[in-house]
């Protein structure tokens, strides 16, 4: 039974990924129900006398603080009180009031329905965090098992993206996602796990080399590195600029950490210099011609020019100035931006 919550969570994650990346609201609601089911199963699973250590006071405070801010955005308050904090919010109500009539109470968020929807999402994310934290403690002797579903789904997405690019003739790899940056984001988050898993396997193999053949750890490490190579190749062919940069950044952190472990003083700078050189070389030699062309137009996107993007940034500053304390509401940037 202890593995059942992980299975449910893996099914939810896979469903969200393969259903266009979880961007369809109806699909996302099903995912939240699945997360709640996994958390409930975890609560009902016998613990055999084990007691998971409670979260630190700072962690609890951060979680409660984030949820409290969103709840305050949703609470109806007298218009006179809201005017003191955010006059722009009351101006919007007054404009609508000319049509539907003035309301004595108003919420800080300009679209309460959207903020409430994302509050449910936040609650689901908190449950996932608590659930993974508990499972990591229960399987503290083999914590890598928690990464298996995540990496497996990302690997399947990467394979699908490469099939699209090499065999289906699509100009870029997107997998089941509607946005290449979201596709690349999944892969770049999964990439560190197989790479550092290979490092962990090789280091564990060194400690038992005198008793066992080194072939086993070597084969497993090669398998993990192969999975990482597929993820990296799919990131490159997604043509996502920031995805590629994020992947190189993770290479730097992982390489410096792995090679610098156990060293002290000036000796730690040697692996940092070596890894930096390799990352720079990767930035120069790994990108395809299409990705290089996208880096040449770094300030623009496919449908937004550089000037338009700069104007959006300037207007965002105005949006922050109009809603300075609690913002215009979670999930309400687009609606607030129209103003």
Coordinates of C-alpha atoms in Angstrom, one line a residue:
X1 CA 0.0 0.0 0.0
X2 CA 2.9 2.4 0.6
X3 CA 3.6 2.5 -3.1
X4 CA 0.0 3.2 -4.1
X5 CA 0.1 7.0 -3.6
X6 CA 3.1 7.2 -5.8
X7 CA 1.4 5.1 -8.5
X8 CA -1.7 7.4 -8.4
X9 CA 0.5 10.5 -8.5
X10 CA 2.5 9.1 -11.5
X11 CA -0.8 8.4 -13.3
X12 CA -2.0 11.9 -12.7
X13 CA 1.3 13.4 -13.9
X14 CA 1.4 11.2 -17.0
X15 CA -2.2 12.1 -17.8
X16 CA -1.5 15.8 -17.5
X17 CA 1.6 15.6 -19.6
X18 CA 0.1 13.5 -22.4
X19 CA -3.1 15.6 -22.5
X20 CA -1.4 18.7 -24.0
X21 CA 0.6 19.4 -20.9
X22 CA -2.4 20.0 -18.6
X23 CA -3.5 23.3 -20.2
X24 CA -7.1 22.2 -20.7
X25 CA -9.1 23.3 -17.6
X26 CA -11.3 20.2 -17.6
X27 CA -8.3 17.9 -17.6
X28 CA -6.6 19.9 -14.9
X29 CA -9.6 19.5 -12.6
X30 CA -9.4 15.8 -13.0
X31 CA -5.7 16.0 -12.1
X32 CA -6.5 17.9 -8.9
X33 CA -9.0 15.2 -8.0
X34 CA -6.3 12.6 -8.5
X35 CA -3.9 14.5 -6.3
X36 CA -6.5 14.6 -3.6
X37 CA -7.0 10.9 -4.0
X38 CA -3.3 10.2 -3.7
X39 CA -3.0 12.3 -0.6
X40 CA -6.1 10.6 1.0
X41 CA -4.6 7.2 0.3
X42 CA -1.4 8.3 1.9
X43 CA -3.2 9.4 5.0
X44 CA -5.1 6.1 5.3
X45 CA -2.0 3.9 4.6
X46 CA -0.8 2.1 7.8
X47 CA 2.4 3.6 9.0
X48 CA 3.6 0.6 11.1
X49 CA 4.6 2.9 13.9
X50 CA 6.6 5.2 11.7
X51 CA 6.1 8.9 12.3
X52 CA 7.1 11.3 9.5
X53 CA 8.9 14.3 11.0
X54 CA 6.9 17.5 10.8
X55 CA 7.8 20.3 8.5
X56 CA 9.9 23.1 9.8
X57 CA 8.2 26.3 11.1
X58 CA 9.6 28.3 8.2
X59 CA 8.1 25.8 5.7
X60 CA 4.7 25.9 7.3
X61 CA 4.8 29.7 7.5
X62 CA 5.7 29.9 3.8
X63 CA 2.9 27.6 2.8
X64 CA 0.3 29.2 5.0
X65 CA 1.5 32.7 3.9
X66 CA 1.1 32.0 0.2
X67 CA -2.4 30.6 0.7
X68 CA -3.4 33.4 3.0
X69 CA -2.4 36.1 0.4
X70 CA -4.7 34.4 -2.2
X71 CA -7.6 34.1 0.3
X72 CA -7.3 37.8 1.2
X73 CA -7.5 38.6 -2.5
X74 CA -10.9 36.7 -2.5
X75 CA -12.5 38.1 0.6
X76 CA -15.2 40.7 -0.1
X77 CA -14.4 43.9 1.6
X78 CA -16.1 47.3 1.8
X79 CA -15.4 49.4 -1.2
X80 CA -14.1 52.2 1.0
X81 CA -11.4 49.8 2.5
X82 CA -10.4 48.6 -0.9
X83 CA -10.1 52.2 -2.2
X84 CA -7.4 52.9 0.5
X85 CA -5.3 49.9 -0.7
X86 CA -6.0 49.9 -4.5
X87 CA -8.0 52.8 -6.0
X88 CA -7.7 51.2 -9.4
X89 CA -9.6 48.2 -8.3
X90 CA -12.6 50.4 -7.1
X91 CA -12.4 52.3 -10.4
X92 CA -13.1 49.1 -12.3
X93 CA -16.1 48.3 -10.1
X94 CA -17.4 51.8 -10.5
X95 CA -17.2 51.5 -14.3
X96 CA -19.1 48.2 -14.3
X97 CA -21.5 49.6 -11.7
X98 CA -22.8 52.1 -14.3
X99 CA -24.3 49.1 -16.1
X100 CA -25.1 46.5 -13.3
X101 CA -25.4 48.8 -10.3
X102 CA -22.9 49.7 -7.6
X103 CA -21.8 47.0 -5.2
X104 CA -21.1 47.8 -1.5
X105 CA -18.5 45.0 -1.3
X106 CA -15.7 44.0 -3.6
X107 CA -12.7 41.7 -3.6
X108 CA -9.1 42.7 -4.2
X109 CA -8.9 40.3 -7.2
X110 CA -10.4 41.7 -10.4
X111 CA -11.6 38.2 -11.6
X112 CA -12.6 36.2 -8.5
X113 CA -13.5 33.1 -10.4
X114 CA -10.0 32.9 -12.0
X115 CA -8.3 33.5 -8.6
X116 CA -10.4 30.8 -6.9
X117 CA -9.6 28.3 -9.7
X118 CA -5.9 28.9 -9.2
X119 CA -6.3 28.7 -5.4
X120 CA -7.5 25.1 -6.0
X121 CA -4.4 24.6 -8.0
X122 CA -2.2 26.0 -5.2
X123 CA -3.8 23.7 -2.7
X124 CA -3.1 20.7 -5.1
X125 CA 0.5 21.8 -5.4
X126 CA 0.8 22.0 -1.6
X127 CA -0.6 18.5 -1.3
X128 CA 1.9 17.2 -3.9
X129 CA 4.7 18.8 -2.0
X130 CA 3.6 17.2 1.3
X131 CA 3.0 13.9 -0.3
X132 CA 6.4 13.7 -2.0
X133 CA 8.1 14.9 1.2
X134 CA 6.4 12.0 3.1
X135 CA 7.3 9.4 0.5
X136 CA 10.9 10.6 0.4
X137 CA 11.1 10.1 4.2
X138 CA 9.5 6.6 4.0
X139 CA 11.9 5.6 1.2
X140 CA 14.9 7.4 2.6
X141 CA 17.0 4.3 1.9
X142 CA 16.1 4.4 -1.8
X143 CA 14.9 7.9 -2.6
X144 CA 15.7 7.7 -6.3
X145 CA 12.6 5.6 -6.8
X146 CA 10.5 8.8 -6.5
X147 CA 12.2 10.2 -9.7
X148 CA 11.4 7.1 -11.8
X149 CA 7.8 8.1 -12.9
X150 CA 8.9 11.7 -13.6
X151 CA 11.9 10.7 -15.7
X152 CA 10.0 7.9 -17.5
X153 CA 7.2 10.3 -18.6
X154 CA 9.8 12.9 -19.7
X155 CA 11.7 10.3 -21.6
X156 CA 8.6 9.2 -23.5
X157 CA 7.8 12.8 -24.3
X158 CA 11.4 13.3 -25.6
X159 CA 11.2 10.1 -27.7
X160 CA 7.9 11.3 -29.2
X161 CA 9.4 14.7 -29.9
X162 CA 12.4 13.2 -31.7
X163 CA 10.1 11.0 -33.8
X164 CA 8.2 14.1 -34.8
X165 CA 11.4 15.8 -35.8
X166 CA 13.3 13.0 -37.6
X167 CA 10.5 10.8 -39.0
X168 CA 7.4 13.0 -39.2
X169 CA 9.2 15.9 -40.7
X170 CA 8.0 18.6 -38.3
X171 CA 10.2 21.6 -38.0
X172 CA 10.6 21.2 -34.2
X173 CA 9.9 18.8 -31.4
X174 CA 6.9 19.5 -29.2
X175 CA 5.7 16.1 -28.1
X176 CA 2.1 16.2 -26.9
X177 CA 2.5 19.9 -25.8
X178 CA 1.0 22.8 -27.6
X179 CA 4.0 25.0 -26.7
X180 CA 7.6 24.1 -27.3
X181 CA 8.8 26.0 -24.3
X182 CA 6.5 24.0 -22.0
X183 CA 7.8 20.8 -23.7
X184 CA 11.4 21.9 -23.1
X185 CA 10.6 22.9 -19.6
X186 CA 9.5 19.4 -18.7
X187 CA 12.6 17.9 -20.2
X188 CA 15.0 20.4 -18.6
X189 CA 13.5 19.7 -15.2
X190 CA 13.9 15.9 -15.7
X191 CA 17.4 16.1 -17.1
X192 CA 19.4 16.3 -13.8
X193 CA 17.9 13.1 -12.4
X194 CA 19.4 10.6 -14.9
X195 CA 22.7 12.4 -15.0
X196 CA 23.2 12.6 -11.3
X197 CA 21.8 9.1 -11.0
X198 CA 24.7 7.9 -13.2
X199 CA 27.1 9.7 -10.8
X200 CA 25.5 8.1 -7.8
X201 CA 25.6 4.6 -9.4
X202 CA 29.3 4.9 -10.3
X203 CA 30.3 6.2 -6.8
X204 CA 28.3 3.4 -5.1
X205 CA 30.0 0.9 -7.5
X206 CA 33.4 2.1 -6.4
X207 CA 32.7 1.1 -2.8
X208 CA 31.8 -2.5 -3.7
X209 CA 34.3 -3.0 -6.6
X210 CA 36.4 -5.3 -4.5
X211 CA 33.4 -7.7 -4.0
X212 CA 31.5 -7.4 -7.3
X213 CA 32.1 -6.9 -10.9
X214 CA 32.1 -3.2 -12.0
X215 CA 30.1 -4.1 -15.1
X216 CA 26.8 -3.8 -13.4
X217 CA 27.2 -0.2 -12.2
X218 CA 28.8 0.7 -15.5
X219 CA 25.9 -0.6 -17.5
X220 CA 23.4 1.2 -15.3
X221 CA 25.3 4.4 -15.5
X222 CA 25.4 4.2 -19.3
X223 CA 21.7 3.6 -19.4
X224 CA 21.1 6.7 -17.3
X225 CA 23.4 8.8 -19.4
X226 CA 21.6 7.5 -22.5
X227 CA 18.3 8.7 -21.1
X228 CA 19.9 12.1 -20.4
X229 CA 21.3 12.3 -23.9
X230 CA 17.8 11.7 -25.4
X231 CA 16.4 14.4 -23.1
X232 CA 19.1 16.9 -24.2
X233 CA 18.6 16.1 -27.9
X234 CA 14.9 16.7 -27.6
X235 CA 15.5 20.0 -25.9
X236 CA 17.8 21.1 -28.7
X237 CA 15.3 20.2 -31.3
X238 CA 12.5 21.9 -29.5
X239 CA 14.3 25.1 -30.5
X240 CA 13.6 26.6 -27.1
X241 CA 16.3 29.1 -26.4
X242 CA 15.8 29.4 -22.6
X243 CA 15.3 25.6 -22.5
X244 CA 18.7 25.1 -24.0
X245 CA 20.3 27.7 -21.7
X246 CA 18.6 26.1 -18.6
X247 CA 20.0 22.7 -19.6
X248 CA 23.5 24.1 -19.9
X249 CA 23.0 25.8 -16.5
X250 CA 22.1 22.5 -14.9
X251 CA 25.2 20.9 -16.5
X252 CA 27.3 23.5 -14.9
X253 CA 25.8 23.0 -11.4
X254 CA 25.9 19.2 -11.7
X255 CA 29.4 19.1 -13.1
X256 CA 30.8 21.5 -10.5
X257 CA 29.1 19.6 -7.7
X258 CA 30.1 16.1 -8.8
X259 CA 33.7 16.9 -9.6
X260 CA 34.2 19.3 -6.7
X261 CA 32.9 17.0 -4.0
X262 CA 35.6 16.2 -1.4
X263 CA 37.9 19.0 -2.6
X264 CA 38.8 22.1 -0.6
X265 CA 40.5 25.4 -1.1
X266 CA 41.9 26.3 -4.5
X267 CA 41.4 22.7 -5.7
X268 CA 37.7 23.3 -6.0
X269 CA 38.3 26.0 -8.7
X270 CA 39.8 23.5 -11.1
X271 CA 36.6 21.5 -11.7
X272 CA 34.7 24.8 -11.9
X273 CA 37.0 26.1 -14.7
X274 CA 36.8 22.7 -16.5
X275 CA 33.0 22.5 -16.3
X276 CA 32.7 26.2 -17.4
X277 CA 34.9 25.5 -20.5
X278 CA 32.8 22.4 -21.4
X279 CA 29.5 24.4 -21.0
X280 CA 30.8 27.2 -23.2
X281 CA 31.9 24.6 -25.8
X282 CA 28.4 23.0 -25.6
X283 CA 26.8 26.4 -26.2
X284 CA 28.9 26.8 -29.3
X285 CA 28.8 23.4 -30.8
X286 CA 25.6 21.7 -29.7
X287 CA 22.9 24.0 -31.2
X288 CA 21.4 23.3 -34.6
X289 CA 21.4 25.9 -37.3
X290 CA 17.7 26.6 -36.6
X291 CA 18.4 27.1 -32.9
X292 CA 21.3 29.4 -33.7
X293 CA 19.0 31.5 -35.9
X294 CA 16.5 31.8 -33.0
X295 CA 19.3 33.0 -30.7
X296 CA 20.1 35.6 -33.4
X297 CA 16.6 37.1 -32.7
X298 CA 16.8 36.8 -28.9
X299 CA 14.6 39.8 -28.3
X300 CA 11.6 38.6 -30.3
X301 CA 9.2 35.7 -30.3
X302 CA 7.2 34.1 -33.1
X303 CA 4.3 36.5 -32.8
X304 CA 5.6 39.4 -30.6
X305 CA 8.1 41.9 -31.8
X306 CA 10.9 43.2 -29.6
X307 CA 9.2 46.6 -29.5
X308 CA 5.9 45.1 -28.5
X309 CA 7.5 43.0 -25.8
X310 CA 9.3 46.1 -24.4
X311 CA 6.0 48.0 -24.3
X312 CA 4.4 45.1 -22.4
X313 CA 7.2 45.3 -19.8
X314 CA 6.6 49.1 -19.5
X315 CA 2.9 48.6 -19.1
X316 CA 3.4 45.9 -16.5
X317 CA 5.3 48.4 -14.3
X318 CA 2.1 50.6 -14.6
X319 CA 0.0 47.6 -13.6
X320 CA 2.1 47.0 -10.5
X321 CA 1.8 50.7 -9.6
X322 CA -2.0 50.5 -9.9
X323 CA -2.2 47.4 -7.7
X324 CA 0.8 47.8 -5.4
X325 CA -0.1 45.8 -2.2
X326 CA -1.8 42.5 -3.2
X327 CA -1.7 42.8 -7.0
X328 CA -4.7 42.5 -9.3
X329 CA -5.4 38.9 -8.2
X330 CA -3.8 35.5 -8.8
X331 CA -4.3 34.6 -12.5
X332 CA -5.6 38.0 -13.4
X333 CA -2.5 39.5 -15.2
X334 CA -4.1 39.3 -18.6
X335 CA -7.4 40.8 -17.4
X336 CA -5.6 43.6 -15.5
X337 CA -3.4 44.3 -18.4
X338 CA -6.3 45.2 -20.6
X339 CA -6.9 48.3 -18.4

